[in-house]
């Protein structure tokens, strides 16, 4: 179908369907901030429910909440602090992955900073678990690396 | 329908650029430490687009040598990814180490400003003396945010910061007011200025031409608390928000521009110059929120012009009668002129919602002001009393 001029979509809502089958509505102007969604709209038209295979009903409402504030220009440091206050490290990770998938730049930037803040001074093992990293060093290789980079490990918690 | 992805698999399959992006927010020491996470991570830190030297406190030679070594190793081992943002937060607890070490900092800065730097935060100091701001920063074409504190800023003749939008300079010393102006002249698209506690070594005033030469047309916010050197108000005419030591930065031959966009203002150091205050208010037609103080603290001692009396202006400043919603009087001493100002505002500010008076020790004036007529029906008068170690608020 032919695309209308963007000025006519100011109050239009778009339907998004999560990977677990739930449907959410967002304003077209918020959808514009998520480049993946906008690309799908451009391909499929704005009357169709847009499928988001990798985003689920647990995190999408939170993302919609963020962009609702963004389009009214109300995102402040206080709002952002409040937004992540009650989320644990794993919940932030899930949101971050969703923001990355949706190509939602502002939220992606904010959550990158938040994850970095949470990981600062955490132990090596904690960071490994967080990123799902398999340690493929032998104990000798690892301790050699640590010794070479001794200055780097000064501020980091030791593993329990 | 695809099954719910395993988070671990997904996050581990994130591209290097995304992981490096997260690492760019943490101190470089920790980014380098990620090299032991796994073999994939051994070299990731070399592509992190930031150099964050945070919370380094040097008081012995061995520490100092290891630290120097570390930074040089990082700079040499990094690949060609440009460094987009950088933090330098270093304190030399020994002046000898400071004099020895700072030339290295200058070299590090010189190297990164040529590589597409966009954000720089620097607070590098040592006991006994200020260090001099590396001047290569002042011609970094890509810099968007600059935040420096604790430096002496001198030894430069031109400033070219064509991309700079946010400038924060604190606790720093300039040779004279002209140098501060020269710094700002090199920031044509500046939007946000924070210039706190800047001192000028010379008492000179700027010339008329110098005042005219600065135009910050994109500036939205200007905050200059505790900066007392001569400064042209005209340069700040487009701002929405202003904080300034008004009677200190103004000279009687300066032009006061009309601040059309100004809605929120803090005017400190009025020093009982009521004439100036009224003139400024007459040039802020749309002001809604105002904070005023005669000095800069509750400190005792006589202030200039303590005896100057308030005289009602010929006509009510437009902002007071039409727009003023909140007014706060700081460091209130209950001097006659201050009382008359407070009453004048209460009598004429038709849409005033809050008048807050902050004073030290309870003054007997509360009653006098509470009884004064308020033209705004919704106006609330609040007294905020500071008693050395305790605060109390008394509402009307």
Coordinates of C-alpha atoms in Angstrom, one line a residue:
Chain A
X1 CA 0.0 0.0 0.0
X2 CA 1.2 3.5 -0.7
X3 CA 2.8 5.2 2.4
X4 CA 1.0 8.4 3.6
X5 CA 3.0 11.5 4.3
X6 CA 4.4 11.4 7.8
X7 CA 2.4 14.4 8.9
X8 CA -0.8 12.3 8.9
X9 CA 0.6 9.6 11.3
X10 CA 0.9 12.0 14.2
X11 CA -1.8 10.3 16.3
X12 CA -1.6 6.9 14.6
X13 CA -0.8 3.8 16.7
X14 CA 1.1 0.7 15.6
X15 CA 0.4 -2.8 16.8
X16 CA 3.3 -4.9 17.9
X17 CA 3.2 -8.6 18.5
X18 CA 5.8 -10.1 20.9
X19 CA 7.5 -13.5 20.5
X20 CA 5.1 -15.0 23.0
X21 CA 2.0 -13.8 21.1
X22 CA 0.9 -10.7 23.0
X23 CA -0.1 -7.5 21.2
X24 CA 0.9 -4.0 22.3
X25 CA 0.1 -0.6 20.9
X26 CA 2.5 2.2 20.5
X27 CA 2.3 5.6 18.8
X28 CA 3.8 5.9 15.4
X29 CA 6.2 8.6 16.6
X30 CA 7.6 6.3 19.2
X31 CA 7.9 3.5 16.7
X32 CA 10.0 5.8 14.6
X33 CA 12.6 5.8 17.4
X34 CA 13.0 2.0 17.0
X35 CA 14.7 1.6 13.7
X36 CA 14.0 -2.2 13.4
X37 CA 10.3 -1.5 13.9
X38 CA 10.3 1.4 11.4
X39 CA 12.0 -0.8 8.8
X40 CA 9.3 -3.4 9.3
X41 CA 6.6 -0.8 8.9
X42 CA 8.2 0.5 5.7
X43 CA 8.2 -3.1 4.3
X44 CA 4.8 -4.3 5.6
X45 CA 2.8 -1.1 5.9
X46 CA 1.5 0.5 9.1
X47 CA -1.9 -1.2 9.2
X48 CA -0.5 -4.7 9.9
X49 CA 0.5 -6.0 13.3
X50 CA 4.3 -6.0 13.3
X51 CA 5.8 -9.2 14.6
X52 CA 8.8 -9.0 17.0
X53 CA 10.1 -12.5 17.3
X54 CA 12.9 -11.7 19.8
X55 CA 11.1 -9.4 22.1
X56 CA 8.7 -10.7 24.8
X57 CA 5.7 -9.5 26.8
X58 CA 7.9 -9.1 29.9
X59 CA 10.1 -6.4 28.5
X60 CA 8.1 -4.7 25.7
X61 CA 5.8 -2.7 28.1
X62 CA 8.9 -1.2 29.8
X63 CA 10.4 -0.2 26.5
X64 CA 7.1 1.4 25.4
X65 CA 7.0 3.3 28.7
X66 CA 10.5 4.7 28.0
X67 CA 9.6 5.9 24.5
X68 CA 6.3 7.4 25.7
X69 CA 8.3 9.7 27.8
X70 CA 10.8 10.3 25.1
X71 CA 8.3 11.7 22.5
X72 CA 7.0 14.2 25.0
X73 CA 10.6 15.3 25.7
X74 CA 10.3 14.3 29.4
X75 CA 13.3 12.0 29.8
X76 CA 15.4 13.4 32.7
X77 CA 18.2 11.9 34.8
X78 CA 15.6 11.4 37.6
X79 CA 13.3 9.5 35.3
X80 CA 16.1 7.3 34.1
X81 CA 17.3 6.5 37.6
X82 CA 13.7 5.6 38.6
X83 CA 13.3 3.5 35.5
X84 CA 16.1 1.1 36.4
X85 CA 15.9 1.4 40.2
X86 CA 13.9 -1.8 40.8
X87 CA 15.5 -3.9 38.0
X88 CA 18.1 -6.5 38.8
X89 CA 21.2 -7.0 36.7
X90 CA 19.5 -9.8 34.6
X91 CA 16.4 -7.8 33.9
X92 CA 18.5 -4.9 32.7
X93 CA 20.4 -7.3 30.5
X94 CA 17.1 -8.5 28.9
X95 CA 16.0 -5.0 28.2
X96 CA 19.4 -4.2 26.8
X97 CA 19.2 -7.1 24.4
X98 CA 15.7 -6.0 23.3
X99 CA 16.9 -2.4 22.8
X100 CA 19.7 -3.7 20.7
X101 CA 17.4 -5.9 18.6
X102 CA 14.9 -3.1 18.1
X103 CA 17.8 -0.7 17.2
X104 CA 16.4 1.8 19.7
X105 CA 19.3 4.1 20.1
X106 CA 18.5 6.2 23.0
X107 CA 17.5 3.4 25.3
X108 CA 20.5 1.3 24.1
X109 CA 22.9 4.1 25.1
X110 CA 21.3 4.6 28.5
X111 CA 21.3 0.9 29.3
X112 CA 24.9 0.5 28.1
X113 CA 25.9 3.0 30.7
X114 CA 23.7 1.4 33.3
X115 CA 25.2 -2.1 32.7
X116 CA 28.7 -0.6 32.8
X117 CA 27.9 1.1 36.2
X118 CA 26.6 -2.2 37.5
X119 CA 29.6 -4.2 36.4
X120 CA 32.2 -1.7 37.7
X121 CA 34.4 -3.3 40.3
X122 CA 32.6 -6.6 40.2
X123 CA 34.7 -9.8 40.2
X124 CA 35.9 -11.4 37.0
X125 CA 33.7 -14.5 37.7
X126 CA 30.6 -12.3 38.1
X127 CA 31.3 -10.6 34.7
X128 CA 31.9 -14.0 33.1
X129 CA 28.5 -15.2 34.4
X130 CA 26.8 -12.0 33.3
X131 CA 28.0 -12.2 29.7
X132 CA 27.7 -16.0 29.6
X133 CA 31.4 -16.4 28.9
X134 CA 33.2 -19.8 29.1
X135 CA 36.6 -19.5 30.6
X136 CA 38.8 -21.3 28.1
X137 CA 42.1 -20.4 29.7
X138 CA 44.1 -22.8 31.7
X139 CA 44.8 -21.7 35.3
X140 CA 48.5 -21.0 34.3
X141 CA 47.5 -19.0 31.3
X142 CA 45.1 -16.9 33.4
X143 CA 47.5 -16.2 36.2
X144 CA 50.2 -15.2 33.7
X145 CA 47.8 -12.7 32.1
X146 CA 46.8 -11.3 35.5
X147 CA 50.4 -10.8 36.4
X148 CA 51.2 -9.0 33.2
X149 CA 48.2 -6.7 33.7
X150 CA 48.7 -6.3 37.5
X151 CA 47.9 -2.6 37.5
X152 CA 44.5 -3.4 36.0
X153 CA 43.4 -5.7 38.8
X154 CA 44.0 -3.3 41.7
X155 CA 40.4 -2.2 42.0
X156 CA 38.6 -5.4 41.2
X157 CA 36.9 -7.6 43.8
X158 CA 38.4 -11.0 44.3
X159 CA 36.1 -13.9 43.6
X160 CA 34.6 -15.5 46.7
Chain B
X1 CA 7.1 -19.5 16.7
X2 CA 10.7 -19.4 17.8
X3 CA 11.3 -20.6 21.3
X4 CA 12.4 -18.1 24.0
X5 CA 16.1 -17.5 23.3
X6 CA 18.6 -18.5 25.9
X7 CA 20.0 -15.2 27.3
X8 CA 23.5 -16.5 27.7
X9 CA 23.7 -17.6 24.1
X10 CA 22.3 -14.3 22.9
X11 CA 24.4 -12.0 24.9
X12 CA 27.6 -14.0 24.1
X13 CA 26.8 -13.7 20.4
X14 CA 26.6 -9.9 20.6
X15 CA 29.0 -8.4 18.2
X16 CA 32.3 -7.0 19.5
X17 CA 31.3 -3.4 18.8
X18 CA 28.3 -3.7 21.2
X19 CA 30.5 -5.3 24.0
X20 CA 33.2 -2.6 23.4
X21 CA 30.4 0.0 23.7
X22 CA 29.5 -1.2 27.2
X23 CA 33.2 -1.3 28.1
X24 CA 33.7 2.3 27.0
X25 CA 31.8 3.5 30.1
X26 CA 34.1 1.7 32.7
X27 CA 37.6 2.7 33.9
X28 CA 40.2 1.6 31.4
X29 CA 41.9 -0.6 34.1
X30 CA 38.8 -2.7 34.3
X31 CA 38.4 -2.8 30.5
X32 CA 41.9 -4.2 30.3
X33 CA 41.1 -6.7 33.0
X34 CA 38.4 -8.2 30.8
X35 CA 41.2 -9.7 28.8
X36 CA 41.1 -12.7 31.3
X37 CA 37.4 -13.5 30.8
X38 CA 38.1 -15.8 27.9
X39 CA 40.3 -16.0 24.7
X40 CA 37.7 -14.1 22.7
X41 CA 38.0 -11.3 25.2
X42 CA 41.8 -11.1 25.3
X43 CA 42.0 -8.4 22.7
X44 CA 38.6 -6.8 22.8
X45 CA 39.8 -4.0 25.1
X46 CA 42.1 -2.7 22.4
X47 CA 39.0 -1.6 20.4
X48 CA 37.2 0.2 23.2
X49 CA 36.6 3.8 22.0
X50 CA 37.4 5.4 25.3
X51 CA 40.3 6.1 27.7
X52 CA 39.1 6.5 31.3
X53 CA 41.8 7.2 33.8
X54 CA 39.7 7.4 36.9
X55 CA 40.4 8.1 40.6
X56 CA 44.2 7.9 40.4
X57 CA 45.9 9.2 43.5
X58 CA 49.7 9.1 43.3
X59 CA 51.9 9.6 46.4
X60 CA 54.9 7.3 45.8
X61 CA 57.3 6.9 43.1
X62 CA 56.8 3.2 42.4
X63 CA 53.0 3.6 42.0
X64 CA 53.7 6.6 39.8
X65 CA 56.0 4.6 37.5
X66 CA 53.6 1.7 37.2
X67 CA 50.8 4.1 36.4
X68 CA 52.7 5.9 33.7
X69 CA 53.7 2.6 32.3
X70 CA 50.1 1.4 32.2
X71 CA 48.8 4.4 30.3
X72 CA 51.6 4.3 27.7
X73 CA 51.1 0.6 27.2
X74 CA 47.4 1.1 26.6
X75 CA 47.9 3.8 24.1
X76 CA 50.5 1.8 22.2
X77 CA 48.6 -1.5 22.3
X78 CA 45.3 0.0 21.2
X79 CA 44.3 -0.5 17.6
X80 CA 43.2 2.3 15.3
X81 CA 39.7 2.7 16.7
X82 CA 39.4 6.3 17.5
X83 CA 39.0 7.4 21.2
X84 CA 35.6 9.1 21.4
X85 CA 35.5 9.8 25.0
X86 CA 38.1 10.3 27.8
X87 CA 38.3 10.9 31.5
X88 CA 41.4 12.0 33.3
X89 CA 41.0 12.1 37.0
X90 CA 44.5 12.2 38.6
X91 CA 45.8 13.7 41.8
X92 CA 49.5 14.0 42.5
X93 CA 49.9 14.0 46.2
X94 CA 53.5 15.1 46.0
X95 CA 54.5 18.2 43.9
X96 CA 57.7 16.6 42.7
X97 CA 55.6 13.7 41.2
X98 CA 53.3 16.3 39.8
X99 CA 56.0 18.2 38.0
X100 CA 57.5 14.9 36.8
X101 CA 54.3 13.3 35.7
X102 CA 52.2 16.1 34.2
X103 CA 54.3 16.4 30.9
X104 CA 53.2 12.8 30.3
X105 CA 49.6 13.7 30.7
X106 CA 50.1 16.4 28.2
X107 CA 51.5 13.9 25.7
X108 CA 48.6 11.6 26.3
X109 CA 46.1 14.4 25.7
X110 CA 47.9 15.6 22.6
X111 CA 47.7 12.1 21.1
X112 CA 44.0 11.6 21.7
X113 CA 42.7 15.0 20.7
X114 CA 44.0 14.3 17.2
X115 CA 42.0 11.0 17.0
X116 CA 38.3 12.2 16.8
X117 CA 37.8 12.9 20.5
X118 CA 34.2 14.0 21.3
X119 CA 34.0 14.0 25.1
X120 CA 36.7 15.0 27.6
X121 CA 36.5 15.3 31.3
X122 CA 39.7 16.4 33.1
X123 CA 40.4 17.0 36.7
X124 CA 44.2 16.7 37.2
X125 CA 45.8 18.4 40.1
X126 CA 48.6 18.4 42.6
X127 CA 49.3 19.8 46.0
X128 CA 50.5 23.4 46.2
X129 CA 49.7 24.6 42.7
X130 CA 47.3 24.5 39.8
X131 CA 48.5 22.7 36.7
X132 CA 48.2 24.3 33.3
X133 CA 45.4 23.1 30.9
X134 CA 47.0 21.4 27.9
X135 CA 46.3 23.8 25.1
X136 CA 46.0 21.2 22.4
X137 CA 42.5 20.7 23.8
X138 CA 41.5 24.2 22.7
X139 CA 41.8 23.3 19.0
X140 CA 40.1 19.9 19.0
X141 CA 37.7 20.1 16.1
X142 CA 35.6 17.1 17.1
X143 CA 35.1 17.9 20.8
X144 CA 31.4 18.2 21.8
X145 CA 31.6 18.1 25.6
X146 CA 34.4 19.5 27.7
X147 CA 34.5 19.4 31.4
X148 CA 37.7 20.6 33.2
X149 CA 38.4 21.6 36.7
X150 CA 41.3 22.8 38.9
X151 CA 43.5 24.2 36.1
X152 CA 45.2 27.5 35.3
X153 CA 44.1 28.4 31.8
X154 CA 46.8 30.4 30.0
X155 CA 49.3 30.3 27.2
X156 CA 46.9 30.2 24.3
X157 CA 46.2 32.7 21.6
X158 CA 43.4 31.2 19.7
X159 CA 40.6 28.7 20.4
X160 CA 38.9 26.6 17.8
X161 CA 36.2 24.4 19.1
X162 CA 33.6 24.3 16.3
X163 CA 31.7 21.3 17.6
X164 CA 31.6 22.2 21.3
X165 CA 28.0 22.2 22.7
X166 CA 28.6 21.8 26.4
X167 CA 31.4 23.5 28.4
X168 CA 32.0 23.1 32.1
X169 CA 35.0 24.9 33.7
X170 CA 35.3 25.0 37.4
X171 CA 37.8 26.1 40.1
X172 CA 40.2 27.5 37.5
X173 CA 42.3 30.5 37.1
X174 CA 42.6 32.8 34.0
X175 CA 45.2 35.5 33.5
X176 CA 42.4 38.1 32.9
X177 CA 38.8 38.4 31.8
X178 CA 39.9 38.7 28.2
X179 CA 41.2 35.1 28.2
X180 CA 37.8 33.8 29.4
X181 CA 36.2 35.7 26.6
X182 CA 38.7 34.3 24.1
X183 CA 37.9 30.8 25.2
X184 CA 34.2 31.4 24.6
X185 CA 34.7 33.1 21.3
X186 CA 36.1 29.9 20.0
X187 CA 32.9 28.0 20.8
X188 CA 30.4 29.3 18.2
X189 CA 27.7 26.6 18.7
X190 CA 27.9 26.4 22.5
X191 CA 24.5 25.5 24.1
X192 CA 25.3 24.9 27.7
X193 CA 27.9 26.9 29.8
X194 CA 28.8 26.2 33.4
X195 CA 31.6 28.5 34.6
X196 CA 31.9 28.1 38.4
X197 CA 34.4 29.7 40.6
X198 CA 36.7 31.1 37.9
X199 CA 39.2 33.6 39.0
X200 CA 41.0 36.2 37.0
X201 CA 44.5 37.2 38.1
X202 CA 44.1 40.7 36.8
X203 CA 41.5 43.2 37.9
X204 CA 41.2 44.7 34.4
X205 CA 37.9 45.3 32.8
X206 CA 37.1 44.4 29.2
X207 CA 37.0 47.1 26.5
X208 CA 33.8 47.9 24.6
X209 CA 35.1 46.2 21.5
X210 CA 35.9 43.1 23.5
X211 CA 32.4 43.0 24.9
X212 CA 30.9 43.3 21.5
X213 CA 33.1 40.6 20.0
X214 CA 31.4 37.7 21.8
X215 CA 28.2 36.4 20.5
X216 CA 26.9 33.0 21.7
X217 CA 23.7 32.8 19.7
X218 CA 23.0 29.2 20.4
X219 CA 23.5 29.4 24.1
X220 CA 20.5 28.1 26.1
X221 CA 21.9 27.8 29.6
X222 CA 24.5 29.9 31.3
X223 CA 25.5 29.2 34.9
X224 CA 28.4 31.3 36.3
X225 CA 28.2 31.0 40.1
X226 CA 31.2 32.4 42.1
X227 CA 32.7 33.9 38.9
X228 CA 33.3 37.6 39.6
X229 CA 35.3 39.0 36.7
X230 CA 33.9 41.4 34.1
X231 CA 31.6 39.7 31.7
X232 CA 29.4 41.0 28.9
X233 CA 25.7 40.3 29.6
X234 CA 25.0 41.0 25.9
X235 CA 26.7 37.7 25.0
X236 CA 24.1 35.8 27.0
X237 CA 21.0 37.4 25.6
X238 CA 19.4 34.2 24.1
X239 CA 19.6 32.0 27.2
X240 CA 16.6 30.4 28.8
X241 CA 18.3 29.9 32.1
X242 CA 20.9 32.2 33.8
X243 CA 22.8 32.2 37.0
X244 CA 25.3 35.1 37.5
X245 CA 27.0 37.3 40.1
X246 CA 25.3 40.3 38.7
X247 CA 26.8 43.3 40.4
X248 CA 30.3 41.9 40.1
X249 CA 30.3 41.0 36.3
X250 CA 28.5 44.2 35.3
X251 CA 30.2 47.6 34.6
X252 CA 28.2 50.7 34.4
X253 CA 28.9 51.3 30.7
X254 CA 27.8 47.7 29.7
X255 CA 24.7 47.2 27.7
X256 CA 21.9 45.2 29.3
X257 CA 20.3 43.2 26.5
X258 CA 16.7 42.1 26.5
X259 CA 16.6 38.5 27.5
X260 CA 13.5 37.4 25.5
X261 CA 13.9 33.7 26.3
X262 CA 14.9 33.9 29.9
X263 CA 12.4 32.1 32.1
X264 CA 14.6 31.0 35.0
X265 CA 17.2 33.2 36.6
X266 CA 19.5 33.3 39.7
X267 CA 21.0 36.7 40.3
X268 CA 23.6 36.7 43.1
X269 CA 25.9 39.4 44.5
X270 CA 23.3 42.1 43.9
X271 CA 25.1 44.0 46.7
X272 CA 22.1 46.3 47.3
X273 CA 22.4 47.8 43.8
X274 CA 18.7 48.1 43.5
X275 CA 18.9 50.3 40.4
X276 CA 20.8 47.5 38.6
X277 CA 18.4 44.9 39.8
X278 CA 15.4 46.8 38.5
X279 CA 17.1 47.5 35.1
X280 CA 17.8 43.8 34.7
X281 CA 14.2 42.8 35.6
X282 CA 13.0 45.3 33.1
X283 CA 15.0 43.5 30.5
X284 CA 13.6 40.0 31.3
X285 CA 10.0 40.3 30.0
X286 CA 9.2 36.6 30.4
X287 CA 10.9 35.6 33.6
X288 CA 8.9 33.1 35.7
X289 CA 11.3 31.8 38.3
X290 CA 13.8 34.0 40.1
X291 CA 16.3 33.6 42.9
X292 CA 18.0 36.7 44.3
X293 CA 20.8 37.2 46.9
X294 CA 22.8 40.3 48.0
X295 CA 26.0 38.3 48.6
X296 CA 27.1 34.8 48.1
X297 CA 26.7 33.3 51.6
X298 CA 25.4 33.9 55.1
X299 CA 28.8 35.3 56.2
X300 CA 28.9 38.2 58.5
X301 CA 30.5 41.5 58.0
X302 CA 29.3 44.6 56.2
X303 CA 28.4 44.4 52.5
X304 CA 28.9 47.2 50.0
X305 CA 26.1 49.7 49.9
X306 CA 24.3 48.3 53.0
X307 CA 22.6 51.7 53.4
X308 CA 21.2 52.0 49.9
X309 CA 17.4 52.1 50.0
X310 CA 14.9 50.6 47.7
X311 CA 13.0 53.0 45.6
X312 CA 9.8 51.7 43.9
X313 CA 10.3 51.7 40.1
X314 CA 8.2 54.1 38.0
X315 CA 6.4 51.2 36.3
X316 CA 6.1 47.6 37.4
X317 CA 8.5 45.4 35.5
X318 CA 6.5 43.2 33.1
X319 CA 7.9 40.0 34.4
X320 CA 6.8 40.7 37.9
X321 CA 3.2 41.7 37.1
X322 CA 2.5 39.1 34.4
X323 CA 4.8 36.1 34.7
X324 CA 6.6 35.6 38.0
X325 CA 5.6 32.3 39.6
X326 CA 8.3 31.7 42.1
X327 CA 10.7 34.0 44.0
X328 CA 13.4 33.0 46.4
X329 CA 15.5 35.4 48.4
X330 CA 18.7 33.9 49.7
X331 CA 21.0 35.0 52.6
X332 CA 18.3 37.4 53.7
X333 CA 19.4 39.6 56.5
X334 CA 16.3 41.7 57.0
X335 CA 18.0 44.9 55.9
X336 CA 15.5 47.6 55.1
X337 CA 16.0 47.5 51.3
X338 CA 15.6 43.7 51.2
X339 CA 12.3 44.0 53.1
X340 CA 11.0 46.6 50.7
X341 CA 12.0 44.5 47.7
X342 CA 10.1 41.5 49.2
X343 CA 7.1 43.6 49.9
X344 CA 7.2 45.1 46.4
X345 CA 7.2 41.7 44.8
X346 CA 4.4 40.4 47.0
X347 CA 2.3 43.6 46.2
X348 CA 2.8 43.4 42.5
X349 CA 3.3 39.8 41.3
X350 CA -0.2 38.8 40.2
X351 CA 0.5 35.1 39.5
X352 CA 3.1 34.5 42.2
X353 CA 2.7 31.0 43.7
X354 CA 5.6 30.9 46.1
X355 CA 7.8 33.5 47.9
X356 CA 10.6 31.8 49.8
X357 CA 12.8 33.7 52.2
X358 CA 16.0 32.0 53.3
X359 CA 17.6 33.5 56.4
X360 CA 20.0 32.6 59.1
X361 CA 18.5 32.7 62.6
X362 CA 15.0 33.6 63.0
X363 CA 14.4 37.3 62.2
X364 CA 11.6 39.3 63.7
X365 CA 10.6 40.2 60.2
X366 CA 8.5 37.2 59.5
X367 CA 5.5 38.8 61.0
X368 CA 6.0 42.0 59.1
X369 CA 6.1 40.2 55.8
X370 CA 3.3 37.8 56.7
X371 CA 1.0 40.7 57.3
X372 CA 2.0 42.5 54.1
X373 CA -0.7 42.3 51.3
X374 CA -0.2 39.8 48.6
X375 CA -1.8 40.6 45.3
X376 CA -1.7 37.0 44.2
X377 CA -4.5 35.0 45.8
X378 CA -2.5 31.7 45.6
X379 CA 0.7 33.0 46.9
X380 CA 2.4 31.0 49.7
X381 CA 5.1 32.7 51.8
X382 CA 7.7 30.3 53.2
X383 CA 10.5 31.1 55.6
X384 CA 13.5 28.8 55.5
X385 CA 15.7 29.3 58.6
X386 CA 19.3 28.0 58.7
X387 CA 20.5 27.6 62.3
X388 CA 24.2 26.7 62.0
X389 CA 23.7 22.9 62.0
X390 CA 20.0 22.6 61.7
X391 CA 17.4 23.8 59.2
X392 CA 13.8 24.7 59.9
X393 CA 11.0 25.6 57.6
X394 CA 8.2 27.9 58.8
X395 CA 5.3 28.2 56.5
X396 CA 3.0 31.2 56.5

